[in-house]
């Protein structure tokens, strides 16, 4: 089978599909012919150096920005020329955890988590509060945290509260923007475990932007590396570690990379995971060749 054709054809279980997506701001090119697909119930990470367009790509996926060219489908819906009503219906099917929490300071944590339910459902206040309390517990927060305000929370608690709000409408798809940024190692490890728990319990598809190497090794099923405006490689961290490209090497060399790899190796001695052979259609090598 032609590898290029195979790479450009999204899998049948694709939840997100990007086909030759390009983004420009005036003369500045952010993305050039980005093609990738996120499969159902996988944890998919997007990484890259500063200015590689990770956040821009996320904004395009969640309808905060439109690409300049190409096709972008989320949950089977083409985002080009989507109507306001269709966009609202689509947003109800996903949740977003923003990097800095995005909680409203004038509302309690419980009120923040219940806000999407108040905006998008006809449920009564009592039931909304019960659901919000359950979401907080699901995110690993104690009941009394619901009465606190965002300014009273630690960094780790803020992340969990934001995650609880992202889960309020029982989404099919979850977007996480730097879920462990600024956290101490123990809090970050707790987020790692929580992400896997949510995926396994509810079959969620999770897309995350992160620089956390431990999170990438221990949680991500596949990782897309952005560089020079395009996808430099797609695969598991184990697969990517065998790819010799300038945009990919920094994630596998240096003290932090070696420490993350050593920790992953220690975990795999207890829970071994086979490393599949490199496949150009999976790694993105084929899609990066001239068509």
C-alpha positions as a Markdown table, in Angstrom:
| # | Residue | x | y | z |
|---|---|---|---|---|
| 1 | Unk | 0.0 | 0.0 | 0.0 |
| 2 | Unk | 1.2 | 3.5 | -0.8 |
| 3 | Unk | 2.4 | 4.9 | 2.6 |
| 4 | Unk | 1.6 | 8.5 | 1.6 |
| 5 | Unk | -2.0 | 7.7 | 0.7 |
| 6 | Unk | -2.4 | 5.6 | 3.8 |
| 7 | Unk | -1.1 | 8.4 | 6.1 |
| 8 | Unk | -3.6 | 10.9 | 4.5 |
| 9 | Unk | -6.6 | 8.6 | 5.1 |
| 10 | Unk | -8.0 | 9.1 | 8.6 |
| 11 | Unk | -8.8 | 6.0 | 10.6 |
| 12 | Unk | -12.4 | 5.0 | 10.9 |
| 13 | Unk | -12.4 | 5.8 | 14.6 |
| 14 | Unk | -11.0 | 9.3 | 14.2 |
| 15 | Unk | -12.5 | 11.8 | 16.7 |
| 16 | Unk | -10.4 | 14.7 | 15.3 |
| 17 | Unk | -9.1 | 15.0 | 11.7 |
| 18 | Unk | -6.8 | 17.6 | 10.4 |
| 19 | Unk | -6.0 | 17.5 | 6.7 |
| 20 | Unk | -3.4 | 19.9 | 5.3 |
| 21 | Unk | -4.3 | 22.6 | 7.8 |
| 22 | Unk | -2.4 | 25.8 | 7.3 |
| 23 | Unk | -2.4 | 28.9 | 9.5 |
| 24 | Unk | -1.1 | 32.3 | 8.7 |
| 25 | Unk | -1.1 | 35.7 | 10.5 |
| 26 | Unk | -0.3 | 38.1 | 7.7 |
| 27 | Unk | 3.1 | 37.0 | 6.3 |
| 28 | Unk | 3.9 | 34.8 | 9.3 |
| 29 | Unk | 3.3 | 31.1 | 8.7 |
| 30 | Unk | 2.4 | 29.2 | 11.8 |
| 31 | Unk | 1.3 | 25.9 | 10.3 |
| 32 | Unk | 1.8 | 24.5 | 6.8 |
| 33 | Unk | -0.1 | 21.4 | 5.7 |
| 34 | Unk | -0.6 | 19.8 | 9.1 |
| 35 | Unk | -2.2 | 16.4 | 8.8 |
| 36 | Unk | -3.0 | 14.2 | 11.8 |
| 37 | Unk | -5.9 | 12.2 | 13.3 |
| 38 | Unk | -6.8 | 11.6 | 16.9 |
| 39 | Unk | -8.4 | 8.2 | 17.6 |
| 40 | Unk | -11.3 | 7.4 | 19.9 |
| 41 | Unk | -10.4 | 6.8 | 23.5 |
| 42 | Unk | -6.7 | 7.6 | 23.2 |
| 43 | Unk | -4.6 | 10.1 | 25.0 |
| 44 | Unk | -3.0 | 12.2 | 22.3 |
| 45 | Unk | -0.4 | 14.8 | 23.1 |
| 46 | Unk | 0.9 | 17.7 | 21.0 |
| 47 | Unk | 4.4 | 19.0 | 21.7 |
| 48 | Unk | 6.9 | 21.2 | 20.1 |
| 49 | Unk | 9.3 | 24.1 | 20.8 |
| 50 | Unk | 8.3 | 27.6 | 21.7 |
| 51 | Unk | 6.4 | 29.2 | 18.7 |
| 52 | Unk | 5.7 | 25.9 | 17.0 |
| 53 | Unk | 2.0 | 26.6 | 17.0 |
| 54 | Unk | 0.7 | 24.1 | 19.6 |
| 55 | Unk | -1.6 | 26.5 | 21.3 |
| 56 | Unk | -2.8 | 27.9 | 18.0 |
| 57 | Unk | -3.7 | 24.3 | 16.9 |
| 58 | Unk | -5.6 | 23.8 | 20.1 |
| 59 | Unk | -7.5 | 27.0 | 19.6 |
| 60 | Unk | -8.5 | 25.9 | 16.2 |
| 61 | Unk | -9.8 | 22.6 | 17.5 |
| 62 | Unk | -12.0 | 24.3 | 20.1 |
| 63 | Unk | -13.5 | 26.9 | 17.7 |
| 64 | Unk | -11.6 | 29.9 | 19.1 |
| 65 | Unk | -9.8 | 30.5 | 15.9 |
| 66 | Unk | -10.1 | 29.4 | 12.2 |
| 67 | Unk | -7.3 | 28.0 | 10.2 |
| 68 | Unk | -6.3 | 29.7 | 6.9 |
| 69 | Unk | -6.7 | 26.6 | 4.8 |
| 70 | Unk | -7.3 | 22.9 | 5.1 |
| 71 | Unk | -9.9 | 20.6 | 6.6 |
| 72 | Unk | -10.6 | 20.3 | 10.3 |
| 73 | Unk | -13.2 | 17.9 | 11.6 |
| 74 | Unk | -14.1 | 17.3 | 15.3 |
| 75 | Unk | -16.5 | 14.5 | 16.3 |
| 76 | Unk | -17.4 | 14.1 | 12.7 |
| 77 | Unk | -18.3 | 17.8 | 12.2 |
| 78 | Unk | -16.5 | 19.9 | 9.6 |
| 79 | Unk | -15.6 | 23.2 | 11.4 |
| 80 | Unk | -15.5 | 25.2 | 8.1 |
| 81 | Unk | -18.5 | 27.5 | 7.9 |
| 82 | Unk | -20.1 | 25.9 | 11.0 |
| 83 | Unk | -23.3 | 27.7 | 12.1 |
| 84 | Unk | -23.6 | 29.2 | 15.6 |
| 85 | Unk | -26.2 | 26.6 | 16.6 |
| 86 | Unk | -24.1 | 23.7 | 15.4 |
| 87 | Unk | -21.0 | 25.2 | 17.1 |
| 88 | Unk | -22.9 | 25.5 | 20.4 |
| 89 | Unk | -24.1 | 21.8 | 20.1 |
| 90 | Unk | -20.6 | 20.7 | 19.4 |
| 91 | Unk | -19.1 | 22.6 | 22.4 |
| 92 | Unk | -21.4 | 20.7 | 24.7 |
| 93 | Unk | -19.8 | 17.5 | 23.6 |
| 94 | Unk | -16.3 | 18.5 | 24.7 |
| 95 | Unk | -14.6 | 19.9 | 27.8 |
| 96 | Unk | -11.6 | 22.2 | 28.1 |
| 97 | Unk | -9.2 | 22.6 | 31.0 |
| 98 | Unk | -7.3 | 25.8 | 30.4 |
| 99 | Unk | -3.7 | 26.2 | 31.5 |
| 100 | Unk | -4.4 | 28.8 | 34.2 |
| 101 | Unk | -7.7 | 27.3 | 35.3 |
| 102 | Unk | -10.0 | 29.9 | 33.7 |
| 103 | Unk | -12.3 | 29.9 | 36.8 |
| 104 | Unk | -14.4 | 32.9 | 37.7 |
| 105 | Unk | -13.0 | 34.6 | 40.8 |
| 106 | Unk | -16.3 | 35.9 | 42.0 |
| 107 | Unk | -17.9 | 32.4 | 42.1 |
| 108 | Unk | -17.1 | 29.5 | 44.5 |
| 109 | Unk | -15.5 | 26.4 | 43.2 |
| 110 | Unk | -18.9 | 24.6 | 43.3 |
| 111 | Unk | -20.6 | 27.4 | 41.4 |
| 112 | Unk | -17.8 | 27.4 | 38.8 |
| 113 | Unk | -18.2 | 23.6 | 38.2 |
| 114 | Unk | -21.9 | 23.9 | 38.0 |
| 115 | Unk | -21.9 | 26.9 | 35.6 |
| 116 | Unk | -21.9 | 24.8 | 32.3 |
| 117 | Unk | -24.9 | 22.9 | 33.7 |
| 118 | Unk | -26.8 | 26.1 | 34.5 |
| 119 | Unk | -26.0 | 27.5 | 31.0 |
| 120 | Unk | -26.8 | 24.4 | 28.9 |
| 121 | Unk | -29.4 | 22.4 | 30.8 |
| 122 | Unk | -32.8 | 22.9 | 32.5 |
| 123 | Unk | -31.7 | 21.1 | 35.7 |
| 124 | Unk | -32.7 | 22.6 | 39.1 |
| 125 | Unk | -30.1 | 24.2 | 41.3 |
| 126 | Unk | -30.2 | 21.4 | 43.9 |
| 127 | Unk | -29.4 | 18.7 | 41.3 |
| 128 | Unk | -26.7 | 20.9 | 39.7 |
| 129 | Unk | -25.0 | 21.3 | 43.0 |
| 130 | Unk | -25.1 | 17.5 | 43.5 |
| 131 | Unk | -23.6 | 16.9 | 40.1 |
| 132 | Unk | -20.9 | 19.6 | 40.6 |
| 133 | Unk | -20.0 | 18.0 | 44.0 |
| 134 | Unk | -19.6 | 14.6 | 42.3 |
| 135 | Unk | -17.4 | 16.1 | 39.6 |
| 136 | Unk | -15.2 | 17.6 | 42.2 |
| 137 | Unk | -14.9 | 14.3 | 44.0 |
| 138 | Unk | -14.1 | 12.7 | 40.6 |
| 139 | Unk | -11.3 | 15.2 | 40.2 |
| 140 | Unk | -9.9 | 14.2 | 43.6 |
| 141 | Unk | -11.1 | 17.2 | 45.6 |
| 142 | Unk | -12.7 | 17.1 | 49.1 |
| 143 | Unk | -16.3 | 18.3 | 49.5 |
| 144 | Unk | -15.3 | 21.4 | 51.5 |
| 145 | Unk | -13.3 | 22.7 | 48.5 |
| 146 | Unk | -16.6 | 23.5 | 46.8 |
| 147 | Unk | -17.2 | 26.4 | 49.2 |
| 148 | Unk | -13.8 | 28.0 | 48.5 |
| 149 | Unk | -13.0 | 30.6 | 46.0 |
| 150 | Unk | -10.4 | 30.2 | 43.2 |
| 151 | Unk | -8.0 | 32.6 | 45.0 |
| 152 | Unk | -7.9 | 30.3 | 48.0 |
| 153 | Unk | -6.8 | 27.2 | 46.0 |
| 154 | Unk | -3.3 | 25.8 | 45.6 |
| 155 | Unk | -2.0 | 25.3 | 42.0 |
| 156 | Unk | -2.8 | 21.6 | 42.1 |
| 157 | Unk | -6.3 | 22.2 | 43.5 |
| 158 | Unk | -6.9 | 24.9 | 40.8 |
| 159 | Unk | -6.0 | 22.4 | 38.1 |
| 160 | Unk | -8.3 | 19.8 | 39.5 |
| 161 | Unk | -11.2 | 22.2 | 39.9 |
| 162 | Unk | -10.7 | 23.3 | 36.3 |
| 163 | Unk | -10.8 | 19.7 | 35.2 |
| 164 | Unk | -14.0 | 19.1 | 37.2 |
| 165 | Unk | -15.7 | 22.0 | 35.4 |
| 166 | Unk | -14.4 | 20.5 | 32.0 |
| 167 | Unk | -16.2 | 17.3 | 33.0 |
| 168 | Unk | -19.5 | 18.9 | 34.0 |
| 169 | Unk | -21.4 | 18.1 | 30.8 |
| 170 | Unk | -20.1 | 14.5 | 30.5 |
| 171 | Unk | -18.0 | 15.2 | 27.4 |
| 172 | Unk | -16.9 | 12.7 | 24.8 |
| 173 | Unk | -13.7 | 14.7 | 24.2 |
| 174 | Unk | -11.4 | 16.4 | 26.7 |
| 175 | Unk | -8.8 | 19.1 | 25.9 |
| 176 | Unk | -6.1 | 19.7 | 28.5 |
| 177 | Unk | -3.8 | 22.8 | 28.1 |
| 178 | Unk | -0.6 | 22.2 | 30.1 |
| 179 | Unk | -2.3 | 20.2 | 32.8 |
| 180 | Unk | 0.8 | 19.9 | 35.0 |
| 181 | Unk | 2.5 | 23.2 | 34.4 |
| 182 | Unk | 3.7 | 24.9 | 37.6 |
| 183 | Unk | 2.9 | 21.9 | 39.8 |
| 184 | Unk | 5.2 | 20.2 | 42.3 |
| 185 | Unk | 6.2 | 16.6 | 41.4 |
| 186 | Unk | 3.6 | 15.0 | 43.7 |
| 187 | Unk | 0.8 | 17.1 | 42.4 |
| 188 | Unk | 1.9 | 16.5 | 38.8 |
| 189 | Unk | 2.0 | 12.8 | 39.4 |
| 190 | Unk | -1.6 | 13.0 | 40.8 |
| 191 | Unk | -2.7 | 14.6 | 37.6 |
| 192 | Unk | -1.0 | 11.9 | 35.5 |
| 193 | Unk | -3.0 | 9.2 | 37.4 |
| 194 | Unk | -6.2 | 11.2 | 37.1 |
| 195 | Unk | -5.9 | 11.5 | 33.3 |
| 196 | Unk | -5.5 | 7.8 | 32.9 |
| 197 | Unk | -8.4 | 7.1 | 35.3 |
| 198 | Unk | -10.8 | 9.3 | 33.4 |
| 199 | Unk | -9.8 | 7.8 | 30.1 |
| 200 | Unk | -10.3 | 4.2 | 31.4 |
| 201 | Unk | -13.5 | 4.9 | 33.4 |
| 202 | Unk | -15.4 | 6.9 | 30.7 |
| 203 | Unk | -13.6 | 6.0 | 27.4 |
| 204 | Unk | -12.8 | 9.7 | 26.9 |
| 205 | Unk | -10.7 | 10.9 | 24.0 |
| 206 | Unk | -8.1 | 13.2 | 25.5 |
| 207 | Unk | -6.0 | 15.8 | 23.6 |
| 208 | Unk | -3.3 | 17.6 | 25.6 |
| 209 | Unk | -0.7 | 20.3 | 25.1 |
| 210 | Unk | 2.2 | 19.7 | 27.5 |
| 211 | Unk | 6.0 | 20.1 | 28.1 |
| 212 | Unk | 5.9 | 17.5 | 30.9 |
| 213 | Unk | 8.1 | 14.6 | 29.9 |
| 214 | Unk | 6.9 | 12.3 | 32.7 |
| 215 | Unk | 3.3 | 12.9 | 31.5 |
| 216 | Unk | 4.3 | 12.1 | 27.9 |
| 217 | Unk | 6.0 | 8.9 | 28.8 |
| 218 | Unk | 3.5 | 7.6 | 31.3 |
| 219 | Unk | 0.2 | 8.8 | 29.9 |
| 220 | Unk | 0.2 | 9.6 | 26.2 |
| 221 | Unk | -0.7 | 6.9 | 23.8 |
| 222 | Unk | 0.6 | 8.9 | 20.9 |
| 223 | Unk | 2.5 | 12.2 | 20.5 |
| 224 | Unk | 2.6 | 14.6 | 17.6 |
| 225 | Unk | 5.8 | 16.8 | 17.4 |
| 226 | Unk | 5.4 | 20.2 | 15.7 |
| 227 | Unk | 8.3 | 22.0 | 14.2 |
| 228 | Unk | 9.0 | 24.3 | 11.3 |
| 229 | Unk | 5.3 | 24.8 | 10.8 |
| 230 | Unk | 4.5 | 21.1 | 10.2 |
| 231 | Unk | 4.3 | 17.7 | 11.9 |
| 232 | Unk | 7.8 | 16.3 | 12.4 |
| 233 | Unk | 6.6 | 12.9 | 13.7 |
| 234 | Unk | 3.7 | 11.0 | 15.3 |
| 235 | Unk | 3.9 | 8.0 | 17.5 |
| 236 | Unk | 4.4 | 6.7 | 21.0 |
| 237 | Unk | 7.3 | 8.2 | 22.9 |
| 238 | Unk | 9.2 | 5.0 | 22.4 |
| 239 | Unk | 8.7 | 5.2 | 18.7 |
| 240 | Unk | 9.7 | 8.9 | 18.6 |
| 241 | Unk | 12.8 | 8.2 | 20.6 |
| 242 | Unk | 14.2 | 6.4 | 17.5 |
| 243 | Unk | 13.6 | 9.2 | 15.1 |
| 244 | Unk | 16.6 | 11.4 | 14.4 |
| 245 | Unk | 15.1 | 14.8 | 13.7 |
| 246 | Unk | 16.1 | 18.2 | 15.1 |
| 247 | Unk | 12.6 | 19.0 | 16.4 |
| 248 | Unk | 12.3 | 15.7 | 18.1 |
| 249 | Unk | 15.8 | 15.1 | 19.6 |
| 250 | Unk | 15.4 | 17.7 | 22.5 |
| 251 | Unk | 12.7 | 15.6 | 24.0 |
| 252 | Unk | 15.0 | 12.6 | 24.4 |
| 253 | Unk | 18.4 | 14.2 | 25.2 |
| 254 | Unk | 19.5 | 16.2 | 28.2 |
| 255 | Unk | 19.1 | 15.7 | 32.0 |
| 256 | Unk | 15.3 | 16.1 | 32.1 |
| 257 | Unk | 14.8 | 13.8 | 29.2 |
| 258 | Unk | 17.1 | 11.1 | 30.6 |
| 259 | Unk | 15.4 | 11.4 | 34.1 |
| 260 | Unk | 11.9 | 10.9 | 32.5 |
| 261 | Unk | 13.1 | 8.0 | 30.5 |
| 262 | Unk | 14.7 | 6.3 | 33.5 |
| 263 | Unk | 11.5 | 6.7 | 35.5 |
| 264 | Unk | 9.5 | 5.3 | 32.6 |
| 265 | Unk | 11.9 | 2.3 | 32.4 |
| 266 | Unk | 11.5 | 1.7 | 36.1 |
| 267 | Unk | 7.7 | 1.6 | 35.7 |
| 268 | Unk | 7.9 | -0.7 | 32.7 |
| 269 | Unk | 9.9 | -3.2 | 34.6 |
| 270 | Unk | 6.8 | -3.7 | 36.7 |
| 271 | Unk | 4.3 | -3.2 | 33.9 |
| 272 | Unk | 6.0 | -4.0 | 30.6 |
| 273 | Unk | 4.6 | -2.5 | 27.4 |
| 274 | Unk | 5.8 | -3.8 | 24.0 |
| 275 | Unk | 7.3 | -1.2 | 21.6 |
| 276 | Unk | 5.8 | -1.6 | 18.1 |
| 277 | Unk | 8.0 | -1.3 | 15.0 |
| 278 | Unk | 8.2 | 2.1 | 13.4 |
| 279 | Unk | 5.6 | 2.5 | 10.7 |
| 280 | Unk | 5.9 | 5.6 | 8.4 |
| 281 | Unk | 2.2 | 5.9 | 8.2 |
| 282 | Unk | 2.0 | 6.1 | 12.0 |
| 283 | Unk | 5.1 | 8.3 | 12.6 |
| 284 | Unk | 4.0 | 10.9 | 10.2 |
| 285 | Unk | 7.2 | 10.4 | 8.1 |
| 286 | Unk | 5.1 | 9.5 | 5.0 |
| 287 | Unk | 2.8 | 12.5 | 5.4 |
| 288 | Unk | 5.7 | 14.9 | 5.6 |
| 289 | Unk | 7.0 | 13.8 | 2.2 |
| 290 | Unk | 6.1 | 15.9 | -0.9 |
| 291 | Unk | 2.8 | 14.8 | -2.4 |
